[in-house]
CSV table of C-alpha atoms and ligand atoms in Angstrom, one decimal:
chain,number,residue,atom,x,y,z
A,1,MET,CA,-12.5,-55.9,29.8
A,2,LYS,CA,-10.8,-53.9,26.3
A,3,THR,CA,-8.4,-55.2,24.2
A,4,GLU,CA,-6.3,-52.1,24.8
A,5,LEU,CA,-6.8,-52.5,28.7
A,6,LYS,CA,-4.9,-56.6,28.4
A,7,ASN,CA,-2.0,-55.6,26.2
A,8,ARG,CA,-1.4,-52.9,29.1
A,9,LEU,CA,-1.0,-55.7,31.4
A,10,ASN,CA,0.9,-58.3,28.8
A,11,HIS,CA,3.1,-55.5,28.4
A,12,ILE,CA,4.3,-54.7,33.0
A,13,ASN,CA,7.2,-56.7,33.5
A,14,TRP,CA,5.2,-58.3,36.8
A,15,ASP,CA,8.5,-59.4,39.1
A,16,PHE,CA,9.6,-56.1,38.9
A,17,GLY,CA,13.0,-55.7,38.0
A,18,THR,CA,15.0,-52.2,38.9
A,19,ARG,CA,12.9,-50.0,37.0
A,20,LEU,CA,9.0,-48.8,36.1
A,21,VAL,CA,8.4,-48.1,34.0
A,22,VAL,CA,4.2,-47.1,32.4
A,23,ASN,CA,3.4,-46.1,29.6
A,24,ASN,CA,7.1,-44.7,28.9
A,25,ASP,CA,8.3,-43.3,31.3
A,26,GLU,CA,9.8,-43.7,35.1
A,27,VAL,CA,7.5,-44.6,38.0
A,28,PHE,CA,9.5,-44.4,41.8
A,29,PRO,CA,5.4,-46.0,43.9
A,30,PHE,CA,6.3,-44.8,47.1
A,31,ASN,CA,7.0,-47.5,49.7
A,32,ASN,CA,5.8,-47.2,52.7
A,33,ARG,CA,7.4,-50.7,53.4
A,34,LYS,CA,10.4,-48.5,54.3
A,35,TYR,CA,9.0,-46.5,57.1
A,36,HIS,CA,6.8,-49.8,59.1
A,37,SER,CA,7.6,-53.5,59.1
A,38,TYR,CA,4.8,-55.0,59.2
A,39,PRO,CA,3.9,-58.2,58.2
A,40,ALA,CA,3.3,-58.6,54.1
A,41,THR,CA,2.5,-55.3,53.3
A,42,PHE,CA,2.6,-55.1,49.2
A,43,ILE,CA,5.4,-53.6,46.8
A,44,PRO,CA,3.6,-50.7,45.8
A,45,GLU,CA,4.9,-51.6,42.4
A,46,ILE,CA,1.5,-53.8,42.4
A,47,PRO,CA,-0.9,-51.6,43.5
A,48,PHE,CA,1.1,-48.4,41.2
A,49,THR,CA,0.7,-50.6,38.6
A,50,LEU,CA,-2.7,-51.9,38.4
A,51,ILE,CA,-4.1,-48.4,39.4
A,52,GLU,CA,-2.3,-46.7,36.4
A,53,ILE,CA,-4.0,-49.3,33.9
A,54,LEU,CA,-8.2,-49.6,36.0
A,55,SER,CA,-8.2,-46.3,36.5
A,56,SER,CA,-8.9,-42.7,36.3
A,57,GLU,CA,-8.3,-40.1,37.8
A,58,GLY,CA,-10.6,-39.0,40.4
A,59,ALA,CA,-11.0,-42.8,40.8
A,60,VAL,CA,-12.3,-44.5,43.9
A,61,VAL,CA,-10.0,-47.2,44.9
A,62,MET,CA,-10.4,-48.8,48.3
A,63,ASP,CA,-8.3,-51.8,49.6
A,64,PRO,CA,-11.5,-53.4,52.7
A,65,PHE,CA,-7.5,-55.0,53.4
A,66,GLY,CA,-5.8,-52.2,54.0
A,67,GLY,CA,-3.3,-52.9,55.8
A,68,VAL,CA,-0.4,-49.9,56.3
A,69,GLY,CA,-1.9,-48.1,53.9
A,70,THR,CA,0.4,-49.4,49.9
A,71,THR,CA,-2.5,-48.6,48.5
A,72,LEU,CA,-4.0,-46.0,49.7
A,73,VAL,CA,-0.1,-43.4,49.1
A,74,GLN,CA,-0.5,-45.2,45.9
A,75,ALA,CA,-3.9,-44.1,44.8
A,76,LEU,CA,-3.3,-40.4,46.4
A,77,ILE,CA,-0.1,-40.0,44.1
A,78,GLN,CA,-2.4,-40.7,41.4
A,79,LYS,CA,-4.6,-38.8,42.1
A,80,ARG,CA,-7.3,-41.5,42.7
A,81,ILE,CA,-9.9,-41.5,46.3
A,82,PRO,CA,-8.1,-44.1,48.2
A,83,ILE,CA,-9.9,-46.2,51.8
A,84,SER,CA,-7.8,-47.9,53.4
A,85,ILE,CA,-9.7,-50.5,55.5
A,86,ASP,CA,-8.2,-52.7,58.1
A,87,ASN,CA,-9.4,-54.5,61.9
A,88,ASN,CA,-5.9,-53.8,62.8
A,89,SER,CA,-5.8,-50.7,64.8
A,90,VAL,CA,-2.3,-50.0,65.1
A,91,ALA,CA,-1.7,-49.9,61.4
A,92,SER,CA,-5.3,-48.2,60.3
A,93,GLN,CA,-3.3,-45.4,62.7
A,94,ILE,CA,-0.1,-45.9,60.1
A,95,THR,CA,-2.1,-45.7,57.1
A,96,ARG,CA,-4.2,-41.9,58.8
A,97,ASP,CA,-0.8,-41.0,59.3
A,98,PHE,CA,0.8,-41.1,56.0
A,99,PHE,CA,-3.1,-39.3,54.5
A,100,VAL,CA,-2.6,-37.0,56.9
A,101,LEU,CA,1.8,-36.3,56.1
A,102,PHE,CA,0.5,-36.7,52.4
A,103,ASN,CA,-1.7,-33.6,52.9
A,104,PRO,CA,-0.8,-31.1,51.0
A,105,LEU,CA,-2.3,-27.8,53.6
A,106,VAL,CA,0.4,-29.9,56.4
A,107,ASP,CA,4.1,-28.6,56.7
A,108,ILE,CA,6.1,-32.0,57.2
A,109,LYS,CA,8.9,-29.5,57.6
A,110,ARG,CA,7.9,-28.3,60.3
A,111,SER,CA,6.5,-30.6,62.0
A,112,ARG,CA,9.7,-32.7,62.0
A,113,ASP,CA,11.0,-29.3,62.9
A,114,ARG,CA,9.4,-29.9,66.5
A,115,ILE,CA,10.2,-32.9,66.6
A,116,SER,CA,13.1,-32.7,66.4
A,117,GLN,CA,14.3,-29.7,68.9
A,118,VAL,CA,11.8,-32.1,71.5
A,119,VAL,CA,14.0,-35.6,70.7
A,120,ARG,CA,17.3,-33.7,70.9
A,121,THR,CA,16.7,-32.5,74.9
A,122,TYR,CA,16.5,-35.8,75.0
A,123,ASP,CA,19.2,-36.1,78.7
A,124,GLU,CA,21.0,-39.5,79.2
A,125,ASN,CA,21.6,-39.1,83.5
A,126,MET,CA,17.7,-38.3,84.0
A,127,ASP,CA,15.8,-41.1,84.3
A,128,TYR,CA,12.4,-41.5,81.7
A,129,GLY,CA,11.2,-44.7,83.2
A,130,SER,CA,9.5,-43.9,86.3
A,131,SER,CA,7.3,-42.5,83.0
A,132,LEU,CA,6.1,-44.7,82.2
A,133,SER,CA,2.8,-46.4,83.4
A,134,SER,CA,2.1,-49.8,84.4
A,135,PHE,CA,0.5,-50.3,81.0
A,136,SER,CA,3.1,-49.1,79.9
A,137,ARG,CA,5.7,-51.1,81.6
A,138,ASN,CA,5.2,-54.6,79.2
A,139,LEU,CA,7.4,-53.3,76.8
A,140,GLU,CA,10.4,-53.5,79.2
A,141,PRO,CA,11.6,-57.2,78.8
A,142,TRP,CA,12.1,-56.1,75.4
A,143,TYR,CA,14.7,-53.8,75.5
A,144,GLU,CA,18.5,-53.3,77.3
A,145,LYS,CA,18.3,-51.0,80.2
A,146,LYS,CA,20.0,-47.4,78.0
A,147,THR,CA,17.8,-48.4,76.0
A,148,LEU,CA,14.7,-48.6,76.8
A,149,ASN,CA,15.4,-45.1,78.5
A,150,GLN,CA,15.8,-43.4,75.1
A,151,VAL,CA,12.7,-44.8,74.5
A,152,ALA,CA,10.7,-43.7,77.8
A,153,PHE,CA,11.5,-40.8,76.7
A,154,LEU,CA,9.9,-40.9,73.2
A,155,LEU,CA,7.2,-42.1,74.8
A,156,LYS,CA,6.8,-39.3,77.1
A,157,GLN,CA,7.6,-36.8,74.4
A,158,TYR,CA,4.8,-38.6,72.1
A,159,GLU,CA,2.5,-38.5,74.7
A,160,GLU,CA,3.2,-34.8,74.8
A,161,ALA,CA,2.4,-33.9,71.7
A,162,LYS,CA,-1.0,-35.3,71.9
A,163,LYS,CA,-1.6,-33.2,74.4
A,164,SER,CA,-0.6,-30.0,72.8
A,165,GLN,CA,-2.4,-30.8,69.4
A,166,GLY,CA,0.2,-28.3,67.9
A,167,THR,CA,1.8,-28.2,64.7
A,168,PRO,CA,0.0,-30.2,61.6
A,169,GLY,CA,1.5,-33.6,60.6
A,170,VAL,CA,3.5,-34.2,64.7
A,171,ILE,CA,1.6,-36.1,66.4
A,172,GLU,CA,1.0,-38.4,62.9
A,173,LEU,CA,5.5,-37.8,62.4
A,174,PHE,CA,6.1,-39.5,66.0
A,175,HIS,CA,3.7,-41.9,65.8
A,176,LEU,CA,5.2,-44.2,62.0
A,177,CYS,CA,8.1,-43.8,62.9
A,178,LEU,CA,8.2,-44.7,67.1
A,179,SER,CA,5.4,-47.5,66.1
A,180,ASN,CA,7.9,-48.6,64.0
A,181,LEU,CA,11.4,-48.2,66.2
A,182,LEU,CA,9.4,-50.6,68.7
A,183,THR,CA,10.6,-53.1,67.1
A,184,THR,CA,13.8,-52.5,65.5
A,185,VAL,CA,16.0,-51.7,68.9
A,186,CYS,CA,13.8,-54.0,70.6
A,187,SER,CA,16.2,-57.2,71.6
A,188,GLN,CA,14.5,-59.9,69.8
A,189,ASN,CA,15.7,-59.6,66.1
A,190,GLY,CA,13.6,-62.6,65.5
A,191,GLY,CA,11.0,-61.1,63.2
A,192,TRP,CA,7.5,-60.3,64.1
A,193,ALA,CA,6.6,-64.5,64.4
A,194,TYR,CA,8.8,-64.1,67.6
A,195,ILE,CA,7.2,-60.9,69.1
A,196,ALA,CA,4.5,-61.9,68.3
A,197,ASP,CA,4.1,-64.7,70.7
A,198,ASN,CA,5.9,-63.4,73.0
A,199,VAL,CA,9.4,-64.7,72.9
A,200,ARG,CA,11.4,-61.7,75.0
A,201,PRO,CA,15.2,-61.1,74.4
A,202,LYS,CA,17.0,-63.4,76.7
A,203,ALA,CA,19.2,-62.0,79.4
A,204,ASP,CA,22.4,-62.8,76.8
A,205,LYS,CA,21.1,-61.3,73.9
A,206,MET,CA,20.0,-58.3,75.2
A,207,LYS,CA,22.3,-55.5,73.1
A,208,GLU,CA,22.0,-51.4,73.2
A,209,LYS,CA,20.8,-49.7,70.0
A,210,ASN,CA,20.8,-45.5,70.1
A,211,ALA,CA,17.3,-45.0,69.8
A,212,ILE,CA,17.3,-41.5,70.1
A,213,GLU,CA,19.1,-41.6,66.7
A,214,ARG,CA,17.3,-44.0,64.6
A,215,PHE,CA,14.1,-42.1,65.8
A,216,LEU,CA,15.9,-38.8,64.3
A,217,GLN,CA,17.0,-41.0,60.5
A,218,ASN,CA,14.1,-42.1,61.1
A,219,ILE,CA,12.3,-38.7,60.5
A,220,ASN,CA,14.7,-37.1,58.3
A,221,ILE,CA,14.1,-39.9,55.8
A,222,CYS,CA,9.9,-40.5,56.1
A,223,GLU,CA,10.1,-36.5,55.5
A,224,LYS,CA,12.0,-35.3,53.1
A,225,SER,CA,10.5,-38.5,51.2
A,226,ILE,CA,7.0,-37.4,51.4
A,227,ARG,CA,8.0,-33.6,50.8
A,228,ASN,CA,9.4,-34.7,47.1
A,229,TYR,CA,6.6,-36.3,46.4
A,230,LYS,CA,4.4,-33.5,47.8
A,231,GLU,CA,6.5,-31.3,45.9
A,232,LYS,CA,6.0,-32.9,43.0
A,233,LEU,CA,2.3,-33.5,43.4
A,234,GLY,CA,1.4,-28.5,45.1
A,235,ASP,CA,-2.6,-28.8,44.9
A,236,SER,CA,-3.6,-31.5,42.6
A,237,ILE,CA,-4.4,-33.4,45.8
A,238,SER,CA,-6.7,-30.9,47.7
A,239,PHE,CA,-9.6,-32.2,45.6
A,240,ILE,CA,-9.2,-35.5,47.5
A,241,TYR,CA,-8.8,-33.8,50.8
A,242,GLN,CA,-12.4,-32.9,50.8
A,243,TRP,CA,-14.3,-35.6,49.9
A,244,LYS,CA,-17.2,-36.4,52.3
A,245,LYS,CA,-18.1,-39.4,52.0
A,246,ILE,CA,-16.7,-41.6,53.6
A,247,ASP,CA,-14.1,-41.5,56.5
A,248,ASN,CA,-10.7,-43.1,53.9
A,249,VAL,CA,-9.3,-44.3,56.5
A,250,ILE,CA,-11.1,-46.3,58.5
A,251,CYS,CA,-11.0,-49.2,61.4
A,252,THR,CA,-14.1,-51.8,61.8
A,253,ASP,CA,-13.5,-55.1,60.6
A,254,TYR,CA,-14.4,-55.2,56.5
A,255,ALA,CA,-16.7,-59.1,57.6
A,256,MET,CA,-18.9,-56.7,59.5
A,257,ALA,CA,-19.0,-53.9,58.6
A,258,ASP,CA,-21.7,-51.1,57.0
A,259,MET,CA,-20.2,-50.6,53.5
A,260,SER,CA,-24.0,-49.3,53.0
A,261,LYS,CA,-22.4,-45.9,51.8
A,262,MET,CA,-20.7,-47.3,49.5
A,263,ILE,CA,-23.0,-49.2,47.7
A,264,GLU,CA,-21.9,-48.9,43.9
A,265,SER,CA,-19.3,-46.1,45.0
A,266,VAL,CA,-16.4,-47.4,43.9
A,267,ASP,CA,-14.3,-48.0,40.3
A,268,LEU,CA,-11.7,-50.1,41.4
A,269,ILE,CA,-11.0,-53.1,44.7
A,270,ILE,CA,-6.8,-54.1,44.8
A,271,THR,CA,-6.8,-56.1,48.0
A,272,SER,CA,-4.7,-58.3,49.6
A,273,PRO,CA,-6.6,-60.8,52.1
A,274,PRO,CA,-5.0,-62.4,55.5
A,275,TYR,CA,-4.0,-65.7,54.3
A,276,PRO,CA,-5.1,-68.9,56.7
A,277,LYS,CA,-3.1,-69.4,59.3
A,278,MET,CA,-0.7,-67.9,58.2
A,279,ILE,CA,0.6,-64.6,60.0
A,280,ASP,CA,-0.8,-63.4,63.1
A,281,TYR,CA,-1.0,-59.8,61.8
A,282,VAL,CA,-2.8,-58.4,65.6
A,283,LYS,CA,-0.2,-59.7,67.6
A,284,SER,CA,3.2,-58.9,65.5
A,285,GLN,CA,1.9,-54.6,66.8
A,286,ARG,CA,2.3,-56.0,70.3
A,287,LEU,CA,5.3,-53.4,71.5
A,288,SER,CA,2.4,-51.3,69.0
A,289,PHE,CA,0.2,-51.9,71.6
A,290,TYR,CA,2.1,-50.9,75.0
A,291,MET,CA,3.3,-48.1,73.6
A,292,GLU,CA,-0.7,-46.7,72.3
A,293,GLU,CA,-2.1,-48.6,76.1
A,294,ARG,CA,-3.3,-50.7,74.4
A,295,GLU,CA,-5.1,-54.4,74.9
A,296,PHE,CA,-5.8,-56.1,71.4
A,297,THR,CA,-7.5,-59.7,72.6
A,298,SER,CA,-11.5,-58.0,70.3
A,299,GLU,CA,-8.9,-56.7,67.4
A,300,LEU,CA,-7.9,-60.3,67.7
A,301,ALA,CA,-10.7,-62.0,67.0
A,302,THR,CA,-12.3,-60.3,64.7
A,303,GLU,CA,-8.8,-61.3,62.8
A,304,ILE,CA,-9.6,-63.3,59.5
A,305,GLY,CA,-7.0,-66.2,59.0
A,306,ALA,CA,-5.5,-65.0,62.6
A,307,ARG,CA,-2.2,-68.0,62.9
A,308,ALA,CA,-2.7,-67.4,66.6
A,309,ARG,CA,-6.5,-69.8,66.3
A,310,ARG,CA,-4.5,-72.6,62.9
A,311,ASN,CA,-5.1,-75.4,65.9
A,312,GLN,CA,-8.5,-75.0,66.3
A,313,SER,CA,-11.2,-77.8,64.3
A,314,ASN,CA,-13.5,-74.7,62.6
A,315,THR,CA,-9.9,-72.6,61.5
A,316,ILE,CA,-10.4,-72.8,57.6
A,317,CYS,CA,-14.5,-72.8,58.1
A,318,SER,CA,-14.8,-69.5,59.9
A,319,TYR,CA,-11.9,-68.3,57.6
A,320,ILE,CA,-14.1,-69.1,54.6
A,321,ASP,CA,-16.8,-67.3,56.1
A,322,SER,CA,-15.8,-64.6,56.9
A,323,MET,CA,-14.1,-63.4,53.6
A,324,LYS,CA,-17.7,-64.8,51.4
A,325,LYS,CA,-19.3,-62.3,53.5
A,326,CYS,CA,-16.2,-59.6,52.7
A,327,ASN,CA,-16.7,-60.7,48.7
A,328,THR,CA,-20.1,-59.7,49.9
A,329,GLN,CA,-19.3,-56.3,50.3
A,330,MET,CA,-17.2,-55.5,48.5
A,331,VAL,CA,-19.3,-57.1,44.6
A,332,SER,CA,-22.7,-54.5,46.1
A,333,SER,CA,-19.8,-51.9,47.2
A,334,LEU,CA,-18.6,-51.8,42.4
A,335,LYS,CA,-19.9,-50.2,40.2
A,336,LYS,CA,-20.4,-51.9,36.9
A,337,GLY,CA,-17.8,-52.5,34.9
A,338,GLY,CA,-15.5,-52.0,38.1
A,339,TYR,CA,-13.1,-54.0,38.9
A,340,LEU,CA,-11.7,-56.4,42.4
A,341,CYS,CA,-7.7,-56.8,42.1
A,342,TYR,CA,-7.3,-59.9,44.1
A,343,VAL,CA,-3.6,-60.7,45.5
A,344,LEU,CA,-3.3,-64.1,46.8
A,345,PRO,CA,-1.0,-66.8,47.1
A,346,ASP,CA,0.0,-69.6,44.7
A,347,PHE,CA,-0.6,-72.5,47.2
A,348,SER,CA,0.1,-75.6,43.7
A,349,LYS,CA,2.3,-76.4,44.8
A,350,GLU,CA,1.2,-76.6,48.9
A,351,LYS,CA,0.9,-79.0,50.7
A,352,ASP,CA,-1.8,-78.0,53.4
A,353,ARG,CA,-4.7,-78.0,51.6
A,354,ASP,CA,-7.2,-77.3,53.7
A,355,ARG,CA,-5.0,-73.5,53.3
A,356,LYS,CA,-4.9,-74.4,49.0
A,357,GLU,CA,-8.9,-75.1,49.2
A,358,ALA,CA,-9.7,-72.6,50.7
A,359,VAL,CA,-8.5,-69.4,48.9
A,360,ASP,CA,-9.8,-71.0,45.7
A,361,GLU,CA,-13.1,-71.5,47.6
A,362,VAL,CA,-13.3,-68.6,48.4
A,363,LEU,CA,-12.3,-66.8,44.6
A,364,TYR,CA,-15.3,-69.3,43.1
A,365,ASN,CA,-17.7,-67.6,45.6
A,366,CYS,CA,-16.4,-64.1,43.8
A,367,ILE,CA,-17.0,-65.6,41.1
A,368,SER,CA,-21.2,-66.6,41.5
A,369,ARG,CA,-21.8,-63.6,43.4
A,370,GLY,CA,-21.6,-62.4,39.6
A,371,MET,CA,-17.7,-61.1,38.6
A,372,LYS,CA,-15.9,-62.1,35.6
A,373,GLU,CA,-12.4,-62.9,35.4
A,374,GLU,CA,-10.5,-61.2,32.7
A,375,TYR,CA,-7.4,-61.3,33.5
A,376,ARG,CA,-4.6,-63.7,35.8
A,377,ILE,CA,-1.3,-62.6,35.9
A,378,LYS,CA,1.7,-64.9,38.8
A,379,ARG,CA,5.2,-63.9,39.7
A,380,CYS,CA,7.7,-65.0,41.0
A,381,ILE,CA,7.9,-63.2,45.3
A,382,PRO,CA,12.4,-62.4,44.9
A,383,GLY,CA,14.2,-63.3,48.3
A,384,THR,CA,15.2,-60.4,49.2
A,385,GLN,CA,10.6,-59.6,49.3
A,386,ARG,CA,10.0,-62.2,50.9
A,387,SER,CA,8.3,-62.5,54.3
A,388,ASN,CA,11.3,-62.2,56.7
A,389,ASN,CA,12.9,-65.4,56.3
A,390,ILE,CA,10.2,-66.5,58.1
A,391,LYS,CA,9.6,-70.0,56.4
A,392,TRP,CA,6.0,-71.0,57.2
A,393,ALA,CA,5.6,-67.5,56.1
A,394,SER,CA,7.3,-67.3,53.0
A,395,LEU,CA,5.5,-67.7,49.9
A,396,ARG,CA,7.2,-67.9,46.5
A,397,GLN,CA,4.8,-67.0,44.3
A,398,GLU,CA,1.5,-65.6,43.9
A,399,GLN,CA,-1.4,-64.2,41.6
A,400,ILE,CA,-2.8,-61.7,40.8
A,401,ILE,CA,-6.9,-62.2,39.2
A,402,ILE,CA,-8.2,-59.5,37.8
A,403,LEU,CA,-12.4,-59.1,38.3
A,404,GLU,CA,-15.1,-57.8,36.0
A,405,LYS,CA,-18.8,-56.8,37.7
A,406,LEU,CA,-21.1,-57.7,35.4
B,1,SAM,C1,-1.5,-59.2,54.1
B,1,SAM,S1,-2.4,-58.9,55.1
B,1,SAM,C2,-2.4,-56.9,53.8
B,1,SAM,C3,-1.3,-55.4,53.3
B,1,SAM,C4,-1.7,-54.9,53.0
B,1,SAM,N1,-1.9,-55.1,51.1
B,1,SAM,C5,-0.3,-53.2,53.7
B,1,SAM,O1,0.8,-53.0,51.5
B,1,SAM,O2,0.2,-53.2,53.6
B,1,SAM,C6,-3.8,-58.0,55.3
B,1,SAM,C7,-4.5,-57.7,56.6
B,1,SAM,O3,-5.9,-58.3,56.5
B,1,SAM,C8,-6.0,-57.7,57.9
B,1,SAM,N2,-7.4,-58.0,57.9
B,1,SAM,C9,-7.6,-59.4,59.3
B,1,SAM,N3,-8.9,-59.5,58.7
B,1,SAM,C10,-9.2,-58.3,59.1
B,1,SAM,C11,-11.2,-57.8,59.1
B,1,SAM,N4,-11.4,-58.9,60.0
B,1,SAM,N5,-11.3,-57.3,58.8
B,1,SAM,C12,-10.2,-56.0,58.0
B,1,SAM,N6,-9.0,-56.0,58.1
B,1,SAM,C13,-8.3,-56.9,58.5
B,1,SAM,C14,-4.8,-57.5,58.8
B,1,SAM,O4,-4.1,-56.7,59.8
B,1,SAM,C15,-4.4,-57.3,57.5
B,1,SAM,O5,-3.3,-55.4,57.9
């Protein structure tokens, strides 16, 4: 790695205080996590800064564990071609929603107006619950009665929008905000882990929350924020939408995916892989799976490191095995001289040695495949950015390891 790049990396305050300054200019990464409560997402400053320093405009930037598309959006707003992969179909759909909404051809204000118009027809004297399908009735125990009626109405309107395929961007903005709303207006306030473990709210904890009002607020905030970025970008990112080599958003098990089209095509990989036995990404989205009327058993089976499998004897071995396959994929997709930025937990004070050793082994394996460690950053995670105060899922420190393909 050139000294100039190292110098630039040295000048960043990786704990990210209040302002992010790159090349003496204050910059504003787009904050995906503000619009969806998916667990363990990046703070946007990490991928934004790495993309800015380690790649140029037009570069291909990939995140093979892309979650809800934080890396994808930071690449887009910096005029790089993004590829985001995730095996979780809810997360992939959210990423696709962002990708479509940032398209210069999509008039997001028009999409927002169309949705608001329909949502304002809500009539509290009507019973919308009867329109829930037998599958989406799984939502019933999670909401207070009036809130459930509003959620059922929104679901009905979302289904109608999908059928009519009208104004571009309507389905995506609807999906993004509705998927998030399902968690925020449910009466289980314990965070994603309670939803993942199917702990339904007790009868005395049921709380009325105005889903219609919150939904309208959310689509307004989301529309305004994306429109601001789009106004600054103009048509300058149109070329990204004309790129046809591979889909920009792919929902697949990365360990087993066919990535032959991408051999030596990627300039930069930035990713935070699932950590062993820590989070249940698929199960945490059960409410969205109910909304989409989809089972999640097959996605759960391919999820790497799922906490749900923490008591199985082969958990750590199968984690390492899958991550080694992912390393092979990443190394073969990277161009020579390209960088892989791995954001990993700093498990140096970890009591569970298996977990620490597993993460170390994944890293050594990557190096043994022809990657050279060039830079390492340790950063503290402020309390406000930790995972919902869930102790066993709450990291205090993480590290960013930058490896170069020789
Ligand atoms: C730490 S999260 C990444 C979050 C992402 N950086 C963001 O900001 O949204 C790890 C991701 O890996 C995904 N994942 C787990 N197993 C996978 C697999 N077999 N193939 C692809 N993605 C997988 C999970 O669904 C989860 O979204």
